[in-house]
Coordinates of C-alpha atoms in Angstrom, one line a residue:
X1 CA -41.8 5.6 -63.7
X2 CA -38.2 4.5 -64.1
X3 CA -37.3 6.8 -61.1
X4 CA -40.1 5.5 -58.9
X5 CA -38.9 1.9 -59.8
X6 CA -35.3 2.8 -58.9
X7 CA -36.2 4.5 -55.6
X8 CA -38.5 1.4 -54.7
X9 CA -35.5 -1.0 -55.3
X10 CA -33.1 1.3 -53.4
X11 CA -35.4 1.3 -50.4
X12 CA -35.7 -2.5 -50.5
X13 CA -32.0 -2.8 -50.4
X14 CA -31.7 -0.5 -47.4
X15 CA -34.3 -2.2 -45.4
X16 CA -31.9 -4.9 -44.0
X17 CA -29.6 -2.2 -43.1
X18 CA -32.1 0.0 -41.5
X19 CA -33.4 -3.0 -39.4
X20 CA -29.9 -3.9 -38.2
X21 CA -29.4 -0.3 -37.2
X22 CA -32.6 -0.2 -35.2
X23 CA -31.6 -3.4 -33.4
X24 CA -28.5 -2.1 -32.0
X25 CA -28.3 -1.1 -28.4
X26 CA -26.1 -0.8 -25.4
X27 CA -25.2 -4.1 -23.7
X28 CA -23.1 -4.8 -20.6
X29 CA -20.6 -7.7 -20.6
X30 CA -19.5 -9.2 -17.4
X31 CA -16.4 -11.5 -17.0
X32 CA -16.4 -12.2 -13.2
X33 CA -13.4 -11.3 -10.9
X34 CA -10.6 -9.3 -12.2
X35 CA -7.1 -11.0 -12.8
X36 CA -5.1 -9.2 -10.3
X37 CA -1.9 -9.2 -12.4
X38 CA -3.3 -7.2 -15.2
X39 CA -2.5 -3.4 -15.7
X40 CA -5.5 -1.2 -16.5
X41 CA -4.5 -0.8 -20.2
X42 CA -4.2 -4.5 -20.4
X43 CA -7.7 -5.0 -19.1
X44 CA -9.0 -2.6 -21.7
X45 CA -7.2 -4.2 -24.4
X46 CA -8.4 -7.6 -23.6
X47 CA -11.9 -6.4 -23.6
X48 CA -11.6 -4.9 -27.0
X49 CA -9.9 -8.1 -28.2
X50 CA -12.9 -10.2 -26.9
X51 CA -15.4 -7.7 -28.5
X52 CA -13.6 -8.0 -31.9
X53 CA -14.7 -11.7 -32.0
X54 CA -18.2 -10.8 -32.7
X55 CA -17.4 -7.7 -34.9
X56 CA -16.1 -7.4 -38.4
X57 CA -12.8 -5.9 -37.4
X58 CA -10.7 -4.4 -34.6
X59 CA -11.9 -0.8 -35.8
X60 CA -15.6 -1.8 -35.5
X61 CA -14.8 -3.1 -32.1
X62 CA -13.1 0.0 -31.0
X63 CA -15.9 2.2 -32.3
X64 CA -18.6 0.2 -30.6
X65 CA -16.7 0.0 -27.2
X66 CA -18.4 2.6 -25.0
X67 CA -16.7 2.1 -21.6
X68 CA -14.1 -0.6 -20.3
X69 CA -14.7 -1.1 -16.4
X70 CA -11.4 -1.8 -14.8
X71 CA -12.0 -1.6 -11.0
X72 CA -14.7 -3.0 -9.1
X73 CA -16.5 -4.4 -12.0
X74 CA -14.8 -6.6 -14.6
X75 CA -16.6 -5.9 -18.0
X76 CA -17.5 -3.4 -20.7
X77 CA -20.3 -1.5 -22.2
X78 CA -20.6 -1.7 -25.9
X79 CA -23.1 -1.2 -28.7
X80 CA -24.1 -4.5 -30.2
X81 CA -27.0 -6.3 -32.0
X82 CA -28.9 -9.0 -30.2
X83 CA -27.1 -11.7 -32.3
X84 CA -23.7 -10.2 -31.3
X85 CA -24.6 -10.1 -27.7
X86 CA -25.7 -13.8 -27.8
X87 CA -22.5 -15.0 -29.5
X88 CA -20.4 -13.0 -27.0
X89 CA -22.4 -14.5 -24.1
X90 CA -21.4 -18.1 -25.1
X91 CA -17.6 -17.4 -25.4
X92 CA -15.3 -18.8 -22.8
X93 CA -14.7 -16.5 -19.8
X94 CA -18.0 -14.6 -20.2
X95 CA -20.4 -14.8 -17.2
X96 CA -23.2 -12.7 -18.7
X97 CA -24.3 -10.2 -21.3
X98 CA -27.3 -8.2 -20.6
X99 CA -29.0 -4.9 -22.1
X100 CA -28.1 -1.7 -20.3
X101 CA -31.4 -0.2 -19.0
X102 CA -31.8 3.4 -17.8
X103 CA -32.9 3.5 -14.2
X104 CA -35.6 5.9 -13.4
X105 CA -34.7 7.7 -10.2
X106 CA -36.5 10.4 -8.3
X107 CA -35.4 12.7 -5.5
X108 CA -36.3 11.2 -2.0
X109 CA -36.0 14.4 -0.2
X110 CA -37.6 17.8 0.4
X111 CA -35.7 20.4 2.2
X112 CA -32.3 19.0 1.7
X113 CA -31.5 20.8 -1.5
X114 CA -32.3 24.2 0.2
X115 CA -30.3 23.4 3.2
X116 CA -27.2 22.5 1.3
X117 CA -27.5 25.6 -1.0
X118 CA -28.3 23.6 -4.1
X119 CA -31.5 25.1 -5.1
X120 CA -32.8 25.2 -8.8
X121 CA -31.5 28.2 -10.8
X122 CA -31.7 29.5 -14.3
X123 CA -28.2 30.7 -14.4
X124 CA -25.1 28.9 -16.0
X125 CA -21.7 28.5 -14.4
X126 CA -18.6 27.3 -16.3
X127 CA -20.6 25.7 -19.0
X128 CA -23.1 23.8 -16.7
X129 CA -26.6 24.3 -17.4
X130 CA -28.3 24.6 -14.0
X131 CA -31.9 24.2 -14.7
X132 CA -32.1 21.1 -12.5
X133 CA -31.8 20.3 -8.9
X134 CA -28.4 19.6 -7.7
X135 CA -26.5 22.4 -9.5
X136 CA -25.5 25.4 -7.5
X137 CA -27.4 28.5 -7.3
X138 CA -24.7 31.2 -7.6
X139 CA -27.3 33.9 -6.6
X140 CA -27.6 32.1 -3.1
X141 CA -25.4 33.8 -0.6
X142 CA -25.7 30.7 1.6
X143 CA -22.9 28.8 -0.1
X144 CA -24.8 27.9 -3.4
X145 CA -21.6 27.4 -5.3
X146 CA -20.8 24.2 -3.2
X147 CA -20.7 22.0 -6.3
X148 CA -18.7 24.4 -8.0
X149 CA -16.1 24.6 -5.4
X150 CA -16.1 20.7 -5.3
X151 CA -15.5 20.8 -9.0
X152 CA -18.8 18.9 -9.5
X153 CA -17.3 15.8 -7.9
X154 CA -14.2 15.7 -10.1
X155 CA -11.5 13.4 -8.7
X156 CA -13.6 12.4 -5.8
X157 CA -12.5 9.0 -4.3
X158 CA -15.4 6.6 -3.4
X159 CA -14.5 4.1 -0.6
X160 CA -16.4 0.7 -0.2
X161 CA -16.4 -0.6 3.3
X162 CA -17.0 -4.3 3.5
X163 CA -18.3 -5.0 7.0
X164 CA -19.1 -8.7 6.3
X165 CA -22.4 -10.4 6.3
X166 CA -24.6 -12.3 8.8
X167 CA -26.3 -15.1 6.8
X168 CA -28.6 -16.0 9.7
X169 CA -30.4 -12.7 9.5
X170 CA -34.0 -12.8 8.2
X171 CA -32.8 -10.2 5.5
X172 CA -31.1 -13.0 3.8
X173 CA -33.8 -15.5 3.9
X174 CA -34.7 -17.1 0.5
X175 CA -38.3 -18.2 1.7
X176 CA -40.6 -17.7 -1.3
X177 CA -38.0 -17.3 -3.9
X178 CA -37.9 -19.2 -7.2
X179 CA -35.0 -21.5 -8.3
X180 CA -31.6 -20.2 -9.1
X181 CA -31.6 -19.5 -12.9
X182 CA -30.1 -22.1 -15.0
X183 CA -27.8 -19.5 -16.6
X184 CA -26.1 -18.9 -13.3
X185 CA -22.5 -20.0 -13.6
X186 CA -21.2 -19.4 -9.9
X187 CA -20.4 -21.7 -7.2
X188 CA -21.1 -21.7 -3.5
X189 CA -17.8 -20.2 -2.4
X190 CA -17.1 -21.2 1.3
X191 CA -14.6 -19.6 3.6
X192 CA -13.8 -18.9 7.3
X193 CA -16.9 -19.3 9.3
X194 CA -18.9 -19.6 6.1
X195 CA -20.0 -23.1 5.1
X196 CA -22.1 -24.4 2.2
X197 CA -25.0 -24.3 4.6
X198 CA -25.0 -20.5 4.5
X199 CA -25.5 -20.5 0.7
X200 CA -29.1 -19.9 -0.4
X201 CA -31.1 -18.3 -3.3
X202 CA -31.1 -14.9 -1.5
X203 CA -27.5 -14.5 -0.6
X204 CA -26.1 -14.2 -4.0
X205 CA -22.6 -12.9 -3.0
X206 CA -22.0 -16.3 -1.5
X207 CA -22.4 -17.8 -4.9
X208 CA -19.9 -15.6 -6.7
X209 CA -16.7 -17.1 -8.1

């Protein structure tokens, strides 16, 4: 009986810890535009320092920080509780904090895999399990080792071409859209040949600061 009572008491004490652990999930914190005069290591250090404000220590912040975005996106991914995420979102310099959700993608092609020599295969190559589409079939004489030769995309440089925007296009019409969320912290940023009349609820980039 004493043993059962002790176990019951122990479970009651552990319940808050278990609940807290279950609540933790990955959140993305976004801070707006990068400060151009900061080096990469300085950006990462500032992200960790900011995260430490809602954690118990610098060590806890470092262990929960999953990734620090340093280029086209200014922010980080970290494991937090809803309360920590809420407190972080209210801090100065934080534009938004939102849960990271896994997107469900499916292949929108039919013959492309075979044409490129990227058919399904049950073999392994350099530690890569190739039981899914997109991994080279080394038994295919038609160039099935394409991804292997390309080192699986390692050190690939992705370029973004900004060709501008035509706000008069129907593609950017905000007809039928709801009001701008009250949590939005941006402004209507004007520029050359782009006036405040071009800002609307659809053309969100024009509202970025």
